[in-house]
């Protein structure tokens, strides 16, 4: 902005403005003077001479232009501010409230103030042509102009719609209503694309595009008249009205109808049930914008190289369920150990030099891998086992236990040269236990056996692994899973160290308190240890804490879940029961929170019974606790970590 611009805005000549600025305005009327000074004040204009003389070349101020009507803008702003401060900048905030004129005025004001760079968040207008200040625009894809005046951090609303619809379709919903606001056409296109990929079209009656008032007064009732099983909403506020209407009909969310919002907010978190939503991470957006701006301001990258797309993801909460009748889940493959367990009941666990008398000894099929397979099989999962047994009576007994629990044994090999693995387990009167293992045939479960049966992983959803087999075999299997897009659930056991490269390919890492202490000795608390694991690349860390429940940490959440209230008789197989139920629930398309509820009750029931495989609950037994599991989903200390 210069004197000419001010003169134009005031309808006077540039020399008039100059005279007023230099106090040589005796011949200028009071009215004109007043008008010019008002405009100068409004635009916070600083004459160039003063800029040169008084201002340091760098102010360390980033100007942020935002519109308070933009969704999630507050979270983005907090992140921009934090990232700016982390890098030694402060911010100057200008709220345009979506007004184009205000936007132009603020650009000038920021320029006059000498900001080092500008971040514009979802503004209606384009950056001014003459703007010479480094700038980054946060945009949705539709608003991108292709001109390289500023770097873009952008997200695609079509991806958002696609993700929401695809998430529901994958769970088995096919009648999905879509209630969107005018302007959400890109989201709608994503929704239609997800259907198109399956060669079907949604019924027109399920789709409503209008104002928020129209959605509430017409759209919701219209789509609820149809026989739909899920609703996609423009935001959590509309989602809450959908909740109310569903309840007025006497139905339950999500048992009868699932609900998902295409925009995440604290309102989704506060709803009951907490609403699952598509989430564009404010953390990622804010960090990316500040980083790009700093790169440009410091001349480290040209504008055209500072362009980043932020991918949305699903923040799973409790408002989406697999529709009734679709419970048969995806395939689960267990690659793991199988032992004959010699269970020795004692009053207490003997310590060094102590001899205790057992009141009861019994042999039962066990081994972490076989236990998990049996647990998942009993719960109705589609389970395949890859493992190695000795060609002996123990091996045959374990094999029968797998078959009787519905486990497919295609990948089980009988080894003539080595006996079946064994575990010697002391079970104390309080249910606590200690285990000594003789690996036997488990040691021969190597990469060549996994390669021989790798086609079992082809269409699998989850692969369960434990470190009771060799780390090399585990590593090889994880690589196969990565290639075949199979999610890995890993339980570490009897190891003090794990190869660093393994962590980034683990989707669910389920150690107990002792195991995590051994693996991450450097951190003091459970929370810190979990945090380190997430930073190493684990997607979900679930630390099982015995009677204290479990702790979850992932990109979205961190917090504790209580244990189910059962009297412990034998806790030996609790973790195996937990993991098998977790896998079954996830494989049926449930979110992590519901899956933890399911797993917590399966583990609780198993500790109230003697042994491991015989103690695993079947589907019918677990469904007796459906109400408890439903209400369990709300019993946690979860905080958002977005
Ligand atoms: O997790 C319990 C199992 O650990 C036992 O069945 C035993 O065989 C050991 O592998």
JSON list of C-alpha atoms and ligand atoms in Angstrom, two decimals, residues 337-341 343 364-369 371 422-425 435 437 468 491 572-576 612-613, ligand 1:
[
{"chain": "A", "resi": 337, "resn": "UNK", "atom": "CA", "xyz": [3.49, -71.25, 19.28]},
{"chain": "A", "resi": 338, "resn": "UNK", "atom": "CA", "xyz": [1.66, -74.35, 20.47]},
{"chain": "A", "resi": 339, "resn": "UNK", "atom": "CA", "xyz": [2.51, -76.06, 23.79]},
{"chain": "A", "resi": 340, "resn": "UNK", "atom": "CA", "xyz": [1.22, -78.76, 26.05]},
{"chain": "A", "resi": 341, "resn": "UNK", "atom": "CA", "xyz": [0.70, -76.89, 29.33]},
{"chain": "A", "resi": 343, "resn": "UNK", "atom": "CA", "xyz": [-0.60, -76.62, 35.02]},
{"chain": "A", "resi": 364, "resn": "UNK", "atom": "CA", "xyz": [-3.98, -79.05, 28.84]},
{"chain": "A", "resi": 365, "resn": "UNK", "atom": "CA", "xyz": [-3.40, -77.75, 25.29]},
{"chain": "A", "resi": 366, "resn": "UNK", "atom": "CA", "xyz": [-1.84, -74.30, 25.32]},
{"chain": "A", "resi": 367, "resn": "UNK", "atom": "CA", "xyz": [0.82, -72.09, 23.75]},
{"chain": "A", "resi": 368, "resn": "UNK", "atom": "CA", "xyz": [0.10, -68.43, 23.00]},
{"chain": "A", "resi": 369, "resn": "UNK", "atom": "CA", "xyz": [-0.50, -68.97, 19.29]},
{"chain": "A", "resi": 371, "resn": "UNK", "atom": "CA", "xyz": [-4.64, -70.22, 22.58]},
{"chain": "A", "resi": 422, "resn": "UNK", "atom": "CA", "xyz": [5.83, -77.62, 26.63]},
{"chain": "A", "resi": 423, "resn": "UNK", "atom": "CA", "xyz": [5.02, -75.05, 29.27]},
{"chain": "A", "resi": 424, "resn": "UNK", "atom": "CA", "xyz": [5.30, -75.61, 33.02]},
{"chain": "A", "resi": 425, "resn": "UNK", "atom": "CA", "xyz": [2.89, -73.25, 34.69]},
{"chain": "A", "resi": 435, "resn": "UNK", "atom": "CA", "xyz": [5.57, -69.99, 33.16]},
{"chain": "A", "resi": 437, "resn": "UNK", "atom": "CA", "xyz": [8.78, -72.88, 28.42]},
{"chain": "A", "resi": 468, "resn": "UNK", "atom": "CA", "xyz": [7.26, -67.22, 21.49]},
{"chain": "A", "resi": 491, "resn": "UNK", "atom": "CA", "xyz": [2.08, -59.77, 21.62]},
{"chain": "A", "resi": 572, "resn": "UNK", "atom": "CA", "xyz": [-2.62, -67.62, 32.70]},
{"chain": "A", "resi": 573, "resn": "UNK", "atom": "CA", "xyz": [-4.44, -67.13, 29.41]},
{"chain": "A", "resi": 574, "resn": "UNK", "atom": "CA", "xyz": [-6.04, -63.74, 30.05]},
{"chain": "A", "resi": 575, "resn": "UNK", "atom": "CA", "xyz": [-3.90, -61.92, 27.48]},
{"chain": "A", "resi": 576, "resn": "UNK", "atom": "CA", "xyz": [-4.52, -64.63, 24.86]},
{"chain": "A", "resi": 612, "resn": "UNK", "atom": "CA", "xyz": [-6.33, -71.63, 29.17]},
{"chain": "A", "resi": 613, "resn": "UNK", "atom": "CA", "xyz": [-8.03, -73.12, 26.10]},
{"chain": "B", "resi": 1, "resn": "LIG", "atom": "O1", "xyz": [-0.25, -67.23, 27.50]},
{"chain": "B", "resi": 1, "resn": "LIG", "atom": "C1", "xyz": [-0.33, -68.47, 28.13]},
{"chain": "B", "resi": 1, "resn": "LIG", "atom": "C2", "xyz": [0.49, -69.47, 27.42]},
{"chain": "B", "resi": 1, "resn": "LIG", "atom": "O2", "xyz": [1.83, -69.10, 27.51]},
{"chain": "B", "resi": 1, "resn": "LIG", "atom": "C3", "xyz": [0.42, -70.85, 27.96]},
{"chain": "B", "resi": 1, "resn": "LIG", "atom": "O3", "xyz": [-0.61, -71.60, 27.39]},
{"chain": "B", "resi": 1, "resn": "LIG", "atom": "C4", "xyz": [1.79, -71.38, 27.74]},
{"chain": "B", "resi": 1, "resn": "LIG", "atom": "O4", "xyz": [1.83, -72.44, 26.87]},
{"chain": "B", "resi": 1, "resn": "LIG", "atom": "C5", "xyz": [2.62, -70.22, 27.26]},
{"chain": "B", "resi": 1, "resn": "LIG", "atom": "O5", "xyz": [2.84, -70.24, 25.93]}
]
